[in-house]
Short mmCIF file of C-alpha atoms in Angstrom, two decimals:
data_model
loop_
_atom_site.label_atom_id
_atom_site.label_comp_id
_atom_site.label_asym_id
_atom_site.label_seq_id
_atom_site.Cartn_x
_atom_site.Cartn_y
_atom_site.Cartn_z
CA TYR P 76 -45.13 55.11 -36.54
CA SER P 77 -45.68 56.77 -33.14
CA GLY P 78 -48.77 58.50 -34.52
CA GLU P 79 -50.17 55.17 -35.67
CA VAL P 80 -49.47 53.58 -32.30
CA MET P 81 -51.17 56.41 -30.44
CA LEU P 82 -54.25 56.26 -32.68
CA LYS P 83 -54.61 52.49 -32.74
CA GLU P 84 -57.59 52.40 -30.33
CA ARG P 85 -59.32 55.30 -32.07
CA VAL P 86 -58.92 53.75 -35.52
CA SER P 87 -60.38 50.47 -34.25
CA ARG P 88 -63.20 52.44 -32.55
CA PHE P 89 -62.23 51.08 -29.18
CA SER P 90 -60.92 54.33 -27.69
CA GLU P 91 -64.08 55.27 -25.75
CA ILE P 92 -64.17 51.90 -23.96
CA ASN P 93 -60.39 51.83 -23.47
CA ASP P 94 -60.25 55.35 -22.00
CA SER P 95 -63.02 54.57 -19.52
CA LEU P 96 -61.11 51.64 -17.98
CA PRO P 97 -59.72 52.31 -14.47
CA TYR P 98 -56.02 52.02 -15.25
CA PRO P 99 -53.53 54.79 -14.41
CA ASN P 100 -52.11 56.83 -17.29
CA TRP P 101 -48.59 55.50 -16.84
CA VAL P 102 -49.71 51.97 -17.78
CA MET P 103 -50.75 52.97 -21.29
CA MET P 104 -47.88 55.45 -21.58
CA MET P 105 -45.27 52.80 -20.87
CA ALA P 106 -47.05 50.31 -23.12
CA LYS P 107 -46.91 52.71 -26.08
CA LEU P 108 -43.33 53.74 -25.33
CA SER P 109 -42.22 50.12 -24.89
CA GLY P 110 -43.80 49.24 -28.23
CA LEU P 111 -41.85 51.97 -30.02
CA ILE P 112 -38.58 51.03 -28.33
CA LEU P 113 -39.19 47.34 -29.09
CA VAL P 114 -39.44 48.18 -32.81
CA ILE P 115 -36.05 49.89 -32.65
CA VAL P 116 -34.49 47.06 -30.64
CA SER P 117 -35.85 44.49 -33.11
CA MET P 118 -34.29 46.34 -36.04
CA LEU P 119 -30.99 46.61 -34.19
CA MET P 120 -31.01 42.91 -33.35
CA VAL P 121 -31.57 42.05 -37.02
CA SER P 122 -28.60 44.23 -38.00
CA ALA P 123 -26.47 42.67 -35.23
CA LEU P 124 -27.31 39.12 -36.33
CA THR P 125 -26.55 40.07 -39.92
CA GLY P 126 -23.16 41.45 -38.88
CA ILE P 127 -22.39 38.32 -36.86
CA GLY P 128 -23.33 36.17 -39.84
CA VAL P 129 -20.94 38.12 -42.07
CA GLN P 130 -18.16 37.69 -39.51
CA LEU P 131 -18.74 33.96 -39.25
CA TYR P 132 -18.86 33.63 -43.03
CA ASN P 133 -15.47 35.34 -43.30
CA GLY P 134 -13.90 33.04 -40.69
CA TYR P 135 -13.95 35.30 -37.63
CA TYR P 136 -15.16 33.39 -34.56
CA GLU P 137 -14.01 35.53 -31.62
CA LEU P 138 -17.44 37.02 -30.98
CA ASP P 139 -18.02 39.26 -27.95
CA LEU P 140 -21.80 39.40 -27.71
CA LEU P 141 -21.74 41.64 -24.63
CA VAL P 142 -19.80 44.32 -26.51
CA TYR P 143 -22.21 44.05 -29.43
CA ALA P 144 -25.19 44.44 -27.11
CA GLN P 145 -23.67 47.42 -25.31
CA GLY P 146 -22.77 49.17 -28.55
CA LEU P 147 -26.04 48.59 -30.36
CA LEU P 148 -28.54 48.92 -27.53
CA MET P 149 -26.93 51.52 -25.27
CA PHE P 150 -23.94 53.49 -26.47
CA TYR P 151 -25.04 54.45 -29.97
CA GLN P 152 -28.84 54.29 -29.99
CA PHE P 153 -29.86 56.42 -27.01
CA PRO P 154 -30.95 59.34 -29.29
CA LEU P 155 -33.46 56.97 -30.91
CA TYR P 156 -34.94 56.06 -27.54
CA PHE P 157 -35.18 59.73 -26.63
CA MET P 158 -36.87 60.41 -29.96
CA CYS P 159 -39.58 57.87 -29.03
CA VAL P 160 -40.40 59.96 -25.96
CA VAL P 161 -40.31 63.18 -28.00
CA SER P 162 -42.64 61.75 -30.64
CA ILE P 163 -45.20 60.71 -28.01
CA PHE P 164 -44.89 64.16 -26.44
CA PHE P 165 -45.57 65.83 -29.80
CA PHE P 166 -48.67 63.70 -30.35
CA VAL P 167 -50.06 64.28 -26.85
CA VAL P 168 -49.69 68.04 -27.32
CA THR P 169 -51.05 68.21 -30.90
CA ARG P 170 -53.31 65.09 -31.09
CA SER P 171 -52.53 64.89 -34.82
CA ARG P 172 -50.46 62.19 -36.48
CA TYR P 173 -49.49 64.43 -39.39
CA ILE P 174 -48.39 67.36 -37.24
CA THR P 175 -46.48 64.86 -35.10
CA MET P 176 -44.71 63.51 -38.20
CA PHE P 177 -43.83 67.06 -39.26
CA LEU P 178 -42.51 67.99 -35.82
CA VAL P 179 -40.42 64.81 -35.57
CA VAL P 180 -38.88 65.54 -38.99
CA LEU P 181 -38.29 69.15 -37.93
CA TYR P 182 -36.69 67.95 -34.70
CA THR P 183 -34.41 65.53 -36.60
CA VAL P 184 -33.33 68.23 -39.05
CA SER P 185 -32.65 70.64 -36.18
CA LEU P 186 -30.12 68.19 -34.69
CA ILE P 187 -28.08 68.65 -37.87
CA THR P 188 -28.66 72.33 -38.58
CA LEU P 189 -27.93 73.49 -35.03
CA GLN P 190 -24.41 72.15 -35.32
CA GLN P 191 -23.94 73.88 -38.67
CA MET P 192 -25.14 77.14 -37.10
CA GLY P 193 -22.54 76.95 -34.35
CA PHE P 194 -24.73 75.58 -31.56
CA GLU P 195 -22.62 72.54 -30.77
CA HIS P 196 -22.68 72.09 -27.01
CA TYR P 197 -24.25 68.81 -25.95
CA LEU P 198 -26.23 70.56 -23.21
CA TYR P 199 -28.74 71.88 -25.76
CA ARG P 200 -28.09 69.57 -28.71
CA LEU P 201 -29.03 65.92 -28.22
CA ASP P 202 -25.72 64.18 -28.64
CA LYS P 203 -22.95 62.77 -26.51
CA PRO P 204 -19.17 62.34 -26.69
CA SER P 205 -18.20 59.42 -28.87
CA VAL P 206 -17.22 56.21 -27.10
CA ARG P 207 -14.78 53.85 -28.77
CA TYR P 208 -14.12 50.33 -27.58
CA SER P 209 -10.61 48.89 -27.39
CA MET P 210 -9.72 45.28 -26.69
CA PHE P 211 -6.89 46.54 -24.46
CA THR P 212 -8.58 49.26 -22.38
CA GLY P 213 -12.29 48.68 -22.99
CA TYR P 214 -14.17 51.99 -23.19
CA GLY P 215 -11.48 53.78 -21.19
CA HIS P 216 -11.89 57.19 -19.62
CA LEU P 217 -14.40 58.33 -22.25
CA ILE P 218 -17.14 56.32 -20.61
CA GLU P 219 -17.50 58.83 -17.74
CA PRO P 220 -18.53 61.90 -19.80
CA PHE P 221 -20.75 59.67 -21.90
CA LEU P 222 -22.62 58.47 -18.80
CA TRP P 223 -23.00 62.02 -17.48
CA TYR P 224 -24.60 63.18 -20.74
CA THR P 225 -26.75 60.06 -20.84
CA LEU P 226 -28.02 60.86 -17.35
CA TYR P 227 -28.63 64.49 -18.35
CA TRP P 228 -30.73 63.65 -21.40
CA SER P 229 -32.49 60.80 -19.57
CA LEU P 230 -33.69 63.35 -17.02
CA TRP P 231 -35.03 65.49 -19.86
CA GLY P 232 -36.86 62.43 -21.15
CA PHE P 233 -38.28 61.72 -17.69
CA LEU P 234 -39.48 65.32 -17.43
CA LEU P 235 -41.22 64.94 -20.78
CA LEU P 236 -42.91 61.79 -19.45
CA VAL P 237 -44.29 63.84 -16.55
CA VAL P 238 -45.74 66.34 -19.03
CA ILE P 239 -47.12 63.48 -21.14
CA HIS P 240 -48.85 62.12 -18.04
CA LEU P 241 -50.51 65.49 -17.42
CA PHE P 242 -51.81 65.82 -20.98
CA TRP P 243 -52.40 62.14 -21.76
CA PRO P 244 -55.54 61.91 -23.96
CA ARG P 245 -58.55 60.14 -22.51
CA GLY P 246 -61.89 60.64 -24.20
CA SER P 247 -62.84 62.23 -27.51
CA GLU P 248 -62.98 65.87 -26.39
CA PHE P 249 -59.88 67.90 -27.13
CA THR P 250 -59.48 71.63 -26.71
CA LEU P 251 -56.62 73.58 -25.23
CA LYS P 252 -58.85 74.78 -22.40
CA SER P 253 -60.08 71.30 -21.49
CA SER P 254 -56.54 69.90 -21.68
CA MET P 255 -55.28 72.55 -19.27
CA VAL P 256 -58.13 71.82 -16.86
CA VAL P 257 -57.37 68.09 -16.91
CA ALA P 258 -53.63 68.75 -16.51
CA ARG P 259 -54.27 70.86 -13.41
CA GLN P 260 -56.41 68.08 -11.96
CA ARG P 261 -53.68 65.52 -12.59
CA PHE P 262 -50.98 67.74 -11.09
CA THR P 263 -51.18 66.17 -7.65
CA GLY P 264 -48.68 66.45 -4.83
CA THR P 265 -46.90 63.29 -5.92
CA VAL P 266 -46.57 64.54 -9.50
CA GLY P 267 -45.36 67.93 -8.27
CA ILE P 268 -42.71 66.40 -6.01
CA THR P 269 -41.57 64.08 -8.79
CA ALA P 270 -41.30 66.97 -11.26
CA ALA P 271 -39.43 69.10 -8.71
CA LEU P 272 -36.92 66.30 -8.01
CA VAL P 273 -36.36 65.74 -11.74
CA VAL P 274 -35.83 69.47 -12.35
CA LEU P 275 -33.42 69.65 -9.39
CA ALA P 276 -31.46 66.63 -10.65
CA LEU P 277 -31.50 68.07 -14.18
CA ALA P 278 -30.16 71.43 -13.01
CA SER P 279 -27.48 69.76 -10.89
CA THR P 280 -26.35 67.46 -13.69
CA GLY P 281 -26.38 70.25 -16.26
CA GLY P 282 -24.47 72.56 -13.92
CA TYR P 283 -21.83 69.89 -13.28
CA ILE P 284 -21.42 69.26 -17.02
CA TYR P 285 -21.26 73.00 -17.80
CA TYR P 286 -18.65 73.57 -15.09
CA ASN P 287 -16.43 70.76 -16.37
CA THR P 288 -16.77 71.57 -20.07
CA THR P 289 -16.74 75.38 -19.99
CA VAL P 290 -15.32 76.69 -16.71
CA LEU P 291 -12.83 74.04 -15.58
CA ASN P 292 -11.73 73.29 -19.15
CA PRO P 293 -11.69 75.57 -22.22
CA TYR P 294 -14.60 74.89 -24.57
CA MET P 295 -13.96 75.08 -28.31
CA THR P 296 -16.35 74.75 -31.19
CA THR P 297 -15.45 72.68 -34.22
CA LEU P 298 -14.50 75.82 -36.16
CA GLU P 299 -12.27 77.07 -33.35
CA PHE P 300 -10.61 73.65 -33.08
CA GLU P 301 -9.95 73.56 -36.83
CA GLU P 302 -8.47 77.07 -36.73
CA LYS P 303 -6.21 76.09 -33.84
CA THR P 304 -5.14 72.92 -35.67
CA ALA P 305 -4.36 74.90 -38.82
CA GLU P 306 -2.34 77.43 -36.81
CA TYR P 307 -0.44 74.59 -35.14
CA GLU P 308 0.38 73.06 -38.52
CA LYS P 309 1.57 76.39 -39.92
CA THR P 310 3.80 76.96 -36.89
CA TYR P 311 5.44 73.55 -36.69
CA LYS P 312 5.28 72.32 -40.28
CA LYS P 313 8.86 73.51 -40.89
CA TYR P 314 10.16 71.11 -38.26
CA GLN P 315 8.62 68.02 -39.87
CA TYR P 316 11.86 66.86 -41.51
#
């Protein structure tokens, strides 16, 4: 769908006029990104209303709409929002809807295969610690690591937006050489300072997460955790009864 959104003006033969208008790149960037996110939010709202209807039908009336909104729109769907940025990035770099579709599928598959290959750390695999809500304690202490990883991956998304701004397509000409020339022209002092601040914040956040998950506390992969659990069961199974 991102490829269709990006090509809407070209398909309607309005791209030449649209690209010549004196608006900054971020206006169209945010419009396209907001459209993609709005599609996701609309689908989530339909699923939420369906769930609420099922609850009401079964006689449950203690609805907590704030918890529903937090769970559906923030805590569990952030990877989808990040994927919207990634899909626009793929299109801006390739300028092809079909290559963009292929790269998005490849990216989605990689999120699964990387874990199976042993690359499980959330610093290089888009995921976050699970957050469970309790009526007694709310989200508890698990909310802090979740927010740190959310900030970390949000900074990656913001850095991708900077790159998208540099290579945002305007006009019909597209070659790697011309794109690099335009990107260098767009790389102004403001853009450079913004990119430097994002990279600095990204390195600081990633370093803090790495220190807490690997240095300050022992890091275990899923396989190592399962082996430790099995060893624990073998050692203490005889004391069960």
